[in-house]
Coordinates of C-alpha atoms in Angstrom, one line a residue:
M1 CA 127.2 108.0 71.5
S2 CA 127.7 105.3 68.9
R3 CA 125.1 102.6 68.7
P4 CA 126.1 99.1 69.9
S5 CA 126.8 96.5 67.3
P6 CA 123.7 94.4 66.2
G7 CA 123.2 91.3 68.2
A8 CA 125.2 92.5 71.3
R9 CA 123.4 90.7 74.1
V10 CA 123.6 91.5 77.8
S11 CA 122.0 88.8 80.0
L12 CA 121.3 89.8 83.6
V13 CA 120.8 86.9 86.0
S14 CA 119.3 86.6 89.5
L15 CA 119.9 83.2 91.2
P16 CA 118.3 81.7 94.3
F17 CA 117.5 82.6 96.8
S18 CA 115.8 85.9 95.7
S19 CA 112.3 87.1 96.4
L20 CA 109.4 85.6 94.5
Q21 CA 107.3 88.7 95.3
H22 CA 109.6 91.6 94.6
P23 CA 111.7 92.4 91.5
S24 CA 115.4 93.3 91.7
L25 CA 115.5 97.1 91.6
G26 CA 119.2 97.1 90.7
L27 CA 118.9 94.7 87.8
S28 CA 115.8 96.4 86.6
L29 CA 117.5 99.8 86.6
L30 CA 120.4 98.4 84.6
A31 CA 118.2 96.6 82.1
T32 CA 116.2 99.8 81.5
R33 CA 119.4 101.9 81.0
L34 CA 121.0 99.3 78.7
R35 CA 117.8 99.0 76.6
Q36 CA 117.8 102.8 76.3
D37 CA 121.4 102.6 75.0
G38 CA 120.3 100.2 72.3
Y39 CA 121.4 96.8 73.8
D40 CA 119.5 93.6 73.7
C41 CA 119.1 93.0 77.4
G42 CA 116.9 90.8 79.5
I43 CA 116.7 89.5 83.1
D44 CA 116.3 85.9 84.1
Y45 CA 114.9 85.4 87.6
F46 CA 115.9 81.8 88.2
S47 CA 114.4 81.6 91.6
F48 CA 111.1 81.1 90.0
D49 CA 112.5 78.0 88.3
F50 CA 114.0 76.6 91.5
A51 CA 110.8 77.3 93.4
T52 CA 108.8 75.2 91.0
T53 CA 111.5 72.5 91.0
I54 CA 111.4 72.0 94.8
G55 CA 107.8 73.2 95.4
L56 CA 106.5 76.6 96.5
D57 CA 105.9 75.5 100.0
S58 CA 109.5 74.2 100.4
Y59 CA 110.9 77.4 98.9
A60 CA 108.8 79.5 101.3
L61 CA 110.0 77.4 104.3
L62 CA 113.7 77.5 103.3
T63 CA 113.6 81.3 102.9
D64 CA 111.6 82.0 106.1
E65 CA 113.3 84.9 107.8
K66 CA 113.5 83.1 111.2
F67 CA 116.1 80.8 109.6
Y68 CA 118.0 83.5 108.0
Q69 CA 121.1 83.4 110.2
S70 CA 121.5 79.7 109.5
F71 CA 122.3 80.6 105.9
L72 CA 120.4 77.7 104.6
G73 CA 120.1 79.1 101.2
E74 CA 123.8 79.3 100.8
W75 CA 124.3 75.8 102.2
I76 CA 122.1 74.3 99.6
F77 CA 124.3 75.4 96.7
S78 CA 127.7 75.8 98.3
S79 CA 128.8 72.2 97.9
L80 CA 128.8 72.8 94.1
V81 CA 131.7 75.2 94.7
F82 CA 133.1 74.2 98.0
P83 CA 133.0 70.4 98.2
R84 CA 132.8 68.8 101.7
S85 CA 132.1 65.6 103.5
D86 CA 128.8 64.1 104.6
E87 CA 130.1 64.4 108.2
S88 CA 130.4 68.2 107.7
D89 CA 126.9 68.5 106.5
F90 CA 125.5 66.5 109.4
A91 CA 127.5 68.8 111.7
Y92 CA 125.9 71.8 110.0
F93 CA 122.4 70.4 110.8
S94 CA 123.2 69.5 114.4
E95 CA 125.4 72.5 115.3
V96 CA 123.7 75.3 113.3
L97 CA 120.3 74.5 111.9
S98 CA 119.0 72.8 115.0
H99 CA 119.2 76.1 116.9
Y100 CA 116.7 77.8 114.7
A101 CA 113.8 75.3 114.7
G102 CA 111.8 73.1 117.1
S103 CA 112.1 69.3 116.8
L104 CA 109.3 68.7 114.3
E105 CA 109.9 71.8 112.3
Y106 CA 113.7 70.9 112.3
L107 CA 113.0 67.5 110.7
V108 CA 110.8 69.0 108.0
L109 CA 113.3 71.8 107.4
M110 CA 116.2 69.3 107.2
G111 CA 114.3 67.1 104.8
D112 CA 113.4 70.0 102.5
A113 CA 117.0 71.3 102.6
I114 CA 118.5 67.9 101.6
R115 CA 116.0 67.5 98.7
A116 CA 116.7 71.0 97.5
R117 CA 120.5 70.3 97.5
Q118 CA 119.9 67.1 95.5
A119 CA 118.1 69.2 92.9
A120 CA 120.7 72.0 92.8
S121 CA 123.2 70.6 90.3
D122 CA 120.7 69.8 87.6
F123 CA 119.0 73.1 88.2
I124 CA 122.3 75.1 87.6
D125 CA 122.8 73.1 84.4
R126 CA 119.4 74.2 83.2
C127 CA 120.2 77.8 84.0
V128 CA 123.4 77.5 82.1
D129 CA 121.6 76.0 79.1
R130 CA 119.1 78.9 79.0
I131 CA 121.7 81.7 79.2
A132 CA 124.0 79.9 76.7
S133 CA 121.2 79.8 74.2
Q134 CA 121.0 83.6 74.3
N135 CA 124.7 83.8 73.2
P136 CA 125.4 86.8 75.4
T137 CA 128.5 89.0 75.1
I138 CA 128.2 89.9 78.8
I139 CA 126.5 88.2 81.7
G140 CA 125.7 90.3 84.8
V141 CA 125.1 88.4 88.0
S142 CA 123.6 90.1 91.0
T143 CA 124.3 88.7 94.4
S144 CA 122.7 90.0 97.6
F145 CA 121.8 88.3 100.8
Q146 CA 121.9 84.5 100.2
Q147 CA 122.7 84.3 96.5
T148 CA 126.5 84.0 96.5
A149 CA 126.8 80.2 96.4
A150 CA 124.3 79.7 93.6
S151 CA 125.8 82.6 91.7
L152 CA 129.3 81.1 91.9
A153 CA 128.1 77.7 90.9
F154 CA 126.4 79.2 87.9
A155 CA 129.4 81.4 87.0
R156 CA 131.8 78.4 87.0
R157 CA 129.6 76.3 84.7
I158 CA 128.7 79.1 82.3
K159 CA 132.3 80.2 81.9
A160 CA 133.3 76.7 81.0
R161 CA 130.6 76.7 78.3
L162 CA 131.1 80.3 77.0
T163 CA 134.8 80.9 77.4
N164 CA 134.8 84.3 75.6
C165 CA 131.8 85.7 77.4
W166 CA 132.4 88.3 80.2
V167 CA 131.0 87.2 83.6
V168 CA 130.5 90.3 85.8
F169 CA 129.4 90.2 89.4
G170 CA 127.7 93.0 91.4
G171 CA 125.3 93.6 94.2
A172 CA 125.5 94.0 98.0
N173 CA 127.7 90.9 98.4
C174 CA 130.3 92.4 96.1
E175 CA 130.8 95.7 97.9
S176 CA 134.3 96.8 98.6
E177 CA 136.7 94.1 99.8
L178 CA 134.0 91.4 99.4
G179 CA 134.0 91.9 95.6
L180 CA 137.8 92.0 95.5
K181 CA 138.0 88.7 97.2
L182 CA 135.4 87.1 94.9
L183 CA 137.5 88.2 91.9
E184 CA 140.7 87.0 93.5
N185 CA 139.3 83.6 94.5
H186 CA 137.2 82.7 91.5
P187 CA 138.8 82.9 88.1
E188 CA 135.4 82.4 86.4
I189 CA 134.6 86.0 87.3
D190 CA 136.0 88.5 84.8
A191 CA 135.0 91.7 86.6
V192 CA 133.3 92.8 89.8
C193 CA 131.4 96.0 90.6
L194 CA 132.3 97.2 94.1
G195 CA 129.4 99.6 94.7
E196 CA 126.7 101.4 92.8
G197 CA 126.8 100.2 89.1
D198 CA 124.3 102.5 87.5
E199 CA 126.9 104.4 85.5
A200 CA 129.9 102.0 85.8
F201 CA 128.3 98.9 84.4
P202 CA 126.9 100.5 81.2
E203 CA 130.4 101.9 80.7
L204 CA 132.0 98.5 81.0
V205 CA 129.4 97.0 78.6
R206 CA 130.2 99.8 76.1
Q207 CA 134.0 99.1 76.3
V208 CA 133.6 95.3 76.0
V209 CA 131.1 95.4 73.1
S210 CA 133.0 98.0 71.2
G211 CA 136.2 95.9 71.4
E212 CA 138.1 98.8 73.0
S213 CA 140.9 98.2 75.5
I214 CA 139.3 98.0 78.9
M215 CA 140.1 101.2 80.7
E216 CA 139.9 101.9 84.4
I217 CA 136.3 102.4 85.6
D218 CA 135.6 103.9 89.0
G219 CA 134.5 101.2 91.4
F220 CA 135.2 98.3 89.0
K221 CA 138.0 95.7 89.2
T222 CA 138.6 93.4 86.2
R223 CA 141.1 90.7 85.4
H224 CA 142.7 93.2 83.0
T225 CA 143.6 95.4 85.9
P226 CA 147.1 94.8 87.3
A227 CA 146.9 93.1 90.6
D228 CA 148.8 95.8 92.4
A229 CA 146.9 98.7 90.8
P230 CA 144.9 100.8 93.2
V231 CA 141.1 100.5 93.0
S232 CA 139.2 103.7 92.6
Q233 CA 136.2 104.4 94.8
P234 CA 132.8 103.4 93.4
R235 CA 131.0 106.1 91.5
L236 CA 128.0 107.3 93.4
V237 CA 124.9 108.7 91.6
M238 CA 124.5 112.1 93.1
D239 CA 121.5 113.2 91.0
L240 CA 119.0 110.4 91.5
D241 CA 116.6 112.1 89.1
T242 CA 118.8 111.0 86.2
L243 CA 118.1 107.3 86.9
P244 CA 115.4 105.8 84.6
I245 CA 112.1 104.6 85.9
P246 CA 112.7 100.9 86.2
D247 CA 111.1 98.4 83.8
F248 CA 109.9 95.4 85.8
S249 CA 108.4 93.6 82.8
D250 CA 110.8 90.6 83.0
F251 CA 109.9 89.9 86.6
Y252 CA 106.1 90.2 86.0
E253 CA 106.2 88.0 82.9
Q254 CA 108.1 85.2 84.7
H255 CA 106.0 85.6 87.9
G256 CA 102.8 85.4 85.9
Q257 CA 103.8 82.0 84.5
I258 CA 103.2 80.4 87.9
G259 CA 99.5 80.5 88.4
E260 CA 99.6 79.4 92.0
L261 CA 102.1 82.0 92.8
R262 CA 99.8 84.8 91.5
E263 CA 97.3 83.7 94.1
I264 CA 99.5 83.2 97.2
S265 CA 102.2 85.8 96.7
P266 CA 101.2 88.5 94.2
A267 CA 104.0 90.5 92.7
V268 CA 104.7 93.9 94.4
P269 CA 107.1 96.4 92.7
T270 CA 110.0 98.1 94.5
I271 CA 110.7 101.8 94.4
E272 CA 113.4 104.0 95.9
T273 CA 113.1 107.7 96.7
S274 CA 116.6 108.1 98.2
R275 CA 119.9 106.3 98.8
G276 CA 122.2 106.4 101.8
C277 CA 121.2 107.4 105.4
W278 CA 121.1 111.0 106.6
W279 CA 121.3 109.8 110.2
G280 CA 124.1 107.3 109.6
A281 CA 126.1 109.9 107.8
K282 CA 126.3 111.8 111.1
H283 CA 126.0 109.0 113.7
H284 CA 126.7 105.6 112.3
C285 CA 124.7 103.1 114.4
T286 CA 127.3 100.7 115.9
F287 CA 125.9 97.5 114.5
C288 CA 124.7 98.7 111.1
G289 CA 126.5 97.5 108.0
L290 CA 124.1 99.0 105.4
N291 CA 125.4 101.4 102.8
G292 CA 129.1 100.5 103.3
L293 CA 130.9 103.1 101.2
S294 CA 127.7 104.8 100.0
M295 CA 126.4 106.3 103.3
A296 CA 126.1 109.8 101.8
F297 CA 122.4 110.6 101.7
R298 CA 120.9 111.5 98.3
R299 CA 117.3 111.8 97.3
K300 CA 115.1 112.2 94.3
S301 CA 113.1 115.4 93.9
A302 CA 109.5 115.3 95.0
D303 CA 108.3 115.8 91.4
R304 CA 110.3 112.9 90.1
V305 CA 109.1 110.6 93.0
F306 CA 105.5 111.6 92.3
Q307 CA 106.0 110.8 88.6
E308 CA 107.6 107.5 89.4
F309 CA 104.8 106.4 91.8
N310 CA 102.2 107.3 89.2
T311 CA 104.0 105.5 86.3
L312 CA 104.5 102.3 88.3
A313 CA 101.0 102.4 89.7
D314 CA 99.6 102.6 86.2
R315 CA 101.6 99.6 85.3
H316 CA 101.4 97.4 88.4
G317 CA 98.9 98.9 90.8
P318 CA 99.4 101.2 93.9
D319 CA 100.9 98.6 96.3
F320 CA 104.7 99.3 96.8
V321 CA 107.7 98.3 98.9
V322 CA 110.0 101.3 99.3
V323 CA 113.6 100.2 99.7
D324 CA 115.0 103.5 101.2
N325 CA 117.0 103.2 104.4
I326 CA 115.3 106.2 105.8
L327 CA 112.5 108.6 104.8
D328 CA 113.5 112.2 104.0
H329 CA 111.6 114.5 106.3
R330 CA 111.2 117.1 103.6
F331 CA 108.8 114.7 101.9
F332 CA 106.2 115.3 104.6
E333 CA 105.7 118.7 103.0
E334 CA 106.8 118.2 99.4
L335 CA 105.5 114.7 98.5
L336 CA 103.1 113.0 101.0
P337 CA 100.2 115.6 100.5
R338 CA 100.3 115.0 96.8
L339 CA 100.1 111.2 97.2
A340 CA 97.3 111.5 99.7
E341 CA 95.2 113.6 97.2
D342 CA 95.7 111.0 94.5
E343 CA 92.5 109.0 93.7
R344 CA 94.4 105.7 93.9
E345 CA 94.7 104.1 97.3
F346 CA 98.5 103.7 97.7
L347 CA 99.8 101.1 100.1
M348 CA 103.4 101.5 101.1
H349 CA 106.2 100.5 103.5
F350 CA 108.9 103.0 104.6
E351 CA 111.8 102.9 107.0
V352 CA 111.7 106.0 109.2
K353 CA 113.3 107.6 112.3
A354 CA 111.5 107.1 115.5
N355 CA 111.2 110.8 116.3
L356 CA 108.0 111.4 114.4
T357 CA 105.2 113.7 115.6
W358 CA 101.4 112.9 115.6
D359 CA 101.0 115.1 112.5
Q360 CA 103.7 113.2 110.7
V361 CA 102.3 109.8 111.6
S362 CA 98.8 110.7 110.6
A363 CA 100.2 112.0 107.3
L364 CA 101.8 108.6 106.7
S365 CA 98.5 106.9 107.3
R366 CA 96.6 109.3 105.0
T367 CA 99.1 108.7 102.3
G368 CA 98.8 104.9 102.4
I369 CA 102.0 104.2 104.3
R370 CA 100.5 101.6 106.6
K371 CA 103.7 99.9 107.7
I372 CA 106.9 101.5 109.0
Q373 CA 110.2 100.3 110.3
P374 CA 111.3 103.0 112.8
G375 CA 114.5 101.4 114.1
I376 CA 113.2 101.0 117.7
E377 CA 115.6 98.2 118.6
S378 CA 115.3 98.6 122.4
L379 CA 113.2 99.9 125.2
S380 CA 116.2 101.0 127.3
T381 CA 117.5 104.5 126.9
N382 CA 121.0 103.4 128.1
V383 CA 121.2 100.6 125.6
L384 CA 120.0 102.9 122.8
K385 CA 122.9 105.2 123.6
L386 CA 125.3 102.2 123.3
M387 CA 124.1 101.7 119.7
R388 CA 124.0 105.4 118.8
K389 CA 120.4 105.3 117.8
G390 CA 119.6 108.9 118.6
T391 CA 116.3 108.0 120.4
T392 CA 115.1 107.1 123.9
R393 CA 112.7 104.6 125.5
I394 CA 109.9 107.2 125.9
R395 CA 110.3 108.3 122.3
N396 CA 110.1 104.7 121.1
I397 CA 107.0 104.0 123.2
Q398 CA 105.5 107.2 121.8
I399 CA 106.0 106.1 118.2
L400 CA 104.2 102.8 119.1
K401 CA 101.4 104.8 120.6
L402 CA 101.0 107.2 117.7
C403 CA 101.0 104.3 115.2
A404 CA 98.4 102.4 117.2
E405 CA 96.2 105.5 117.0
A406 CA 96.8 106.1 113.3
G407 CA 96.4 102.5 112.2
V408 CA 100.0 102.1 111.1
Y409 CA 101.8 98.7 111.6
V410 CA 105.2 98.9 113.3
D411 CA 107.8 96.4 112.1
W412 CA 110.4 96.1 114.8
S413 CA 112.6 93.6 116.7
H414 CA 114.1 94.0 120.1
L415 CA 117.9 93.6 120.2
Y416 CA 120.3 92.6 123.0
G417 CA 124.0 91.7 123.3
F418 CA 125.5 95.2 123.1
P419 CA 128.9 95.8 124.7
G420 CA 128.4 97.7 128.0
E421 CA 124.8 96.6 128.7
T422 CA 123.8 95.5 132.2
A423 CA 121.3 93.2 133.8
A424 CA 119.5 96.1 135.5
Q425 CA 118.7 97.7 132.1
Y426 CA 116.9 94.5 131.0
A427 CA 115.2 94.1 134.3
A428 CA 113.7 97.6 133.8
I429 CA 112.4 96.5 130.4
V430 CA 110.7 93.5 131.9
D431 CA 109.0 95.9 134.4
I432 CA 107.5 98.1 131.7
I433 CA 106.4 95.5 129.2
P434 CA 103.1 94.6 130.9
H435 CA 102.1 98.2 130.5
L436 CA 102.6 98.1 126.8
W437 CA 100.5 95.0 125.8
H438 CA 98.0 97.2 123.9
L439 CA 100.8 98.5 121.6
Q440 CA 102.6 96.7 118.7
A441 CA 104.8 93.9 120.1
P442 CA 108.2 93.3 118.5
A443 CA 108.4 90.5 115.9
G444 CA 111.2 88.9 117.8
C445 CA 114.1 89.3 120.3
N446 CA 117.5 88.7 118.7
R447 CA 121.1 89.0 119.6
V448 CA 122.8 91.9 117.9
R449 CA 125.5 91.1 115.3
A450 CA 128.4 93.0 113.9
D451 CA 127.7 93.4 110.2
R452 CA 130.6 94.1 107.8
F453 CA 131.2 97.9 107.4
S454 CA 129.6 98.6 110.8
P455 CA 131.6 100.4 113.6
Y456 CA 131.7 97.1 115.6
F457 CA 133.3 95.4 112.6
N458 CA 135.6 98.2 111.6
D459 CA 137.0 98.8 115.1
P460 CA 136.0 96.1 117.6
E461 CA 138.9 97.0 120.0
A462 CA 137.3 100.4 120.5
F463 CA 134.3 98.6 122.0
G464 CA 136.3 96.1 124.0
V465 CA 135.0 93.1 122.0
E466 CA 136.2 90.5 119.5
I467 CA 134.2 89.5 116.4
R468 CA 134.1 86.2 114.5
P469 CA 132.2 85.1 111.4
N470 CA 128.7 83.8 112.0
S471 CA 128.8 80.2 113.1
A472 CA 127.2 78.9 109.9
Y473 CA 129.9 80.2 107.5
P474 CA 132.6 77.5 108.2
Y475 CA 130.1 74.8 107.2
I476 CA 129.4 76.7 103.9
Y477 CA 132.7 78.1 102.7
T478 CA 134.9 75.1 103.2
G479 CA 138.3 73.9 101.9
D480 CA 142.0 74.0 102.8
D481 CA 142.7 77.2 101.0
V482 CA 139.4 78.9 101.8
C483 CA 139.3 81.9 104.1
V484 CA 135.9 82.4 105.7
D485 CA 136.5 86.1 106.2
D486 CA 136.7 86.5 102.4
Y487 CA 132.9 85.8 102.2
A488 CA 131.4 86.7 105.6
Y489 CA 129.1 89.6 106.0
H490 CA 127.5 88.8 109.4
Y491 CA 129.8 88.5 112.5
D492 CA 129.1 87.4 116.1
I493 CA 130.2 89.7 118.9
V494 CA 132.3 88.1 121.6
N495 CA 132.1 90.2 124.7
P496 CA 134.7 89.2 127.2
V497 CA 133.4 91.5 130.0
Q498 CA 129.8 90.7 131.0
D499 CA 127.5 91.3 133.9
P500 CA 127.2 87.8 135.6
A501 CA 123.4 88.3 136.0
L502 CA 123.0 89.4 132.3
D503 CA 122.0 86.1 130.8
S504 CA 119.1 85.5 133.2
A505 CA 117.9 89.1 132.8
V506 CA 117.9 88.6 129.0
E507 CA 115.9 85.4 129.3
A508 CA 113.4 87.1 131.5
M509 CA 113.0 89.8 128.9
K510 CA 112.5 87.2 126.1
T511 CA 109.8 85.6 128.2
A512 CA 108.1 88.9 128.8
I513 CA 108.2 89.7 125.1
V514 CA 106.6 86.3 124.3
S515 CA 103.8 87.1 126.7
W516 CA 103.4 90.5 125.0
Q517 CA 103.1 88.8 121.6
S518 CA 100.6 86.2 122.8
E519 CA 98.4 88.7 124.7
Q520 CA 98.4 91.6 122.3
E521 CA 95.3 90.7 120.4
N522 CA 93.3 90.5 123.6
S523 CA 94.7 93.7 125.2
L524 CA 93.0 97.1 125.0
L525 CA 93.6 100.4 126.7
H526 CA 90.5 101.7 128.4
F527 CA 89.6 105.0 130.0
A528 CA 87.0 104.8 132.6
D529 CA 85.4 108.1 133.7
K530 CA 84.4 107.4 137.3
T531 CA 82.4 110.6 137.5
Q532 CA 79.8 109.1 135.3
S533 CA 78.9 106.5 137.9
R534 CA 78.4 108.9 140.8

């Protein structure tokens, strides 16, 4: 392969609101690969700058998960791209944000949001100044979760400054038709990656830097592509062992510049051992929109994973967040025993299937996997069938019990609102909850949504429902020519057929879960041997 021309700069950008604790795995993989190919490449995590601008406490409040569905992060920057009236903003506060916070917390939240929005324009200008000073040939912008509005605001201004620079978008918010609509609606974007970019983005960089004619790249759409040309499917990485071990140095350097942050939110690296979902490839959960076009399950070899854990632990310590959608069961034999024997005390989080045995749960604990997300979702077997979870109530209770015995924290939320559910099913949950107070309570009780790419989204008629974009979106993506569906990822389920007693049954379940949460610390399961007192 020919070496890139001297001075060819690729600037990778992460805008708010991204994590202040975990680096972007996608950007880090791309930066590592491009550096190996000889390019000058760096990552700017501008969320650090915005957090210091508005204050770390405000940043933490605005990104609190309990406000996620209000899309507060998007609202703060969206007026820079989608202008709107003050009346619309006040309607957003009263009609959307007020449903996610109590009266006092709502006032604090609203005040912080207004101050953050007032700081947004000058902040974007500073981001543009920094990237423009690097004189890049290509700017790669990653957008996932609530980063789209800030990313679009940045792209519009940087493109006005650097007219000959390529601005390329990628990330989860660009997958499939979402990316195509971003390219169509925003002329400041030159190209968009519609799926995994590990091979496709470096190829685009090579073509742009070399001055070649831009040829078709699987999973990419550029402004050089004819509008009516078919778009090829994204190129999936089938051999994950060929990926580089990610270099997180950009993140750690920028994180370390904020002394207070080092104390209250120490940096923790991300790692992946697999991609896709082996369960979803066979039985796609009805509400799950993860993986989109990349559901096919692929995993790294145990040798490669062990090497990666050791390399990253040497650099950053043995605390990790594993971003896999599901743990490969083969790793119980091939990988976990090796990690358990390592002298370092690893601390990890994994997403798993709920059908684990005691031997498997105890192996997780010995390895240092002290937090799991097993996809419990419900304590009703019939509701679990409606969502195609492949588990049952007793199996879900069993995983809670096994984890309590092994000292493993269970991260889970109870969901409701599934087409076909009944009041009797939730009444049965209320009856059983008092017997479970000694086990891990759910973090919350939330209405299910239909995420883009989920079966509910792809074929709502098959489930007898309608779907509509989350209620926050119309207050964010505004304008006469703006179609909210071009940007929406989360959808509300409108169920026209409903058990008339269902609402009160759900409220009773919510009350029971709150009691479970409040009483858990004081609840223990005792065994009394009455024969000892005779």
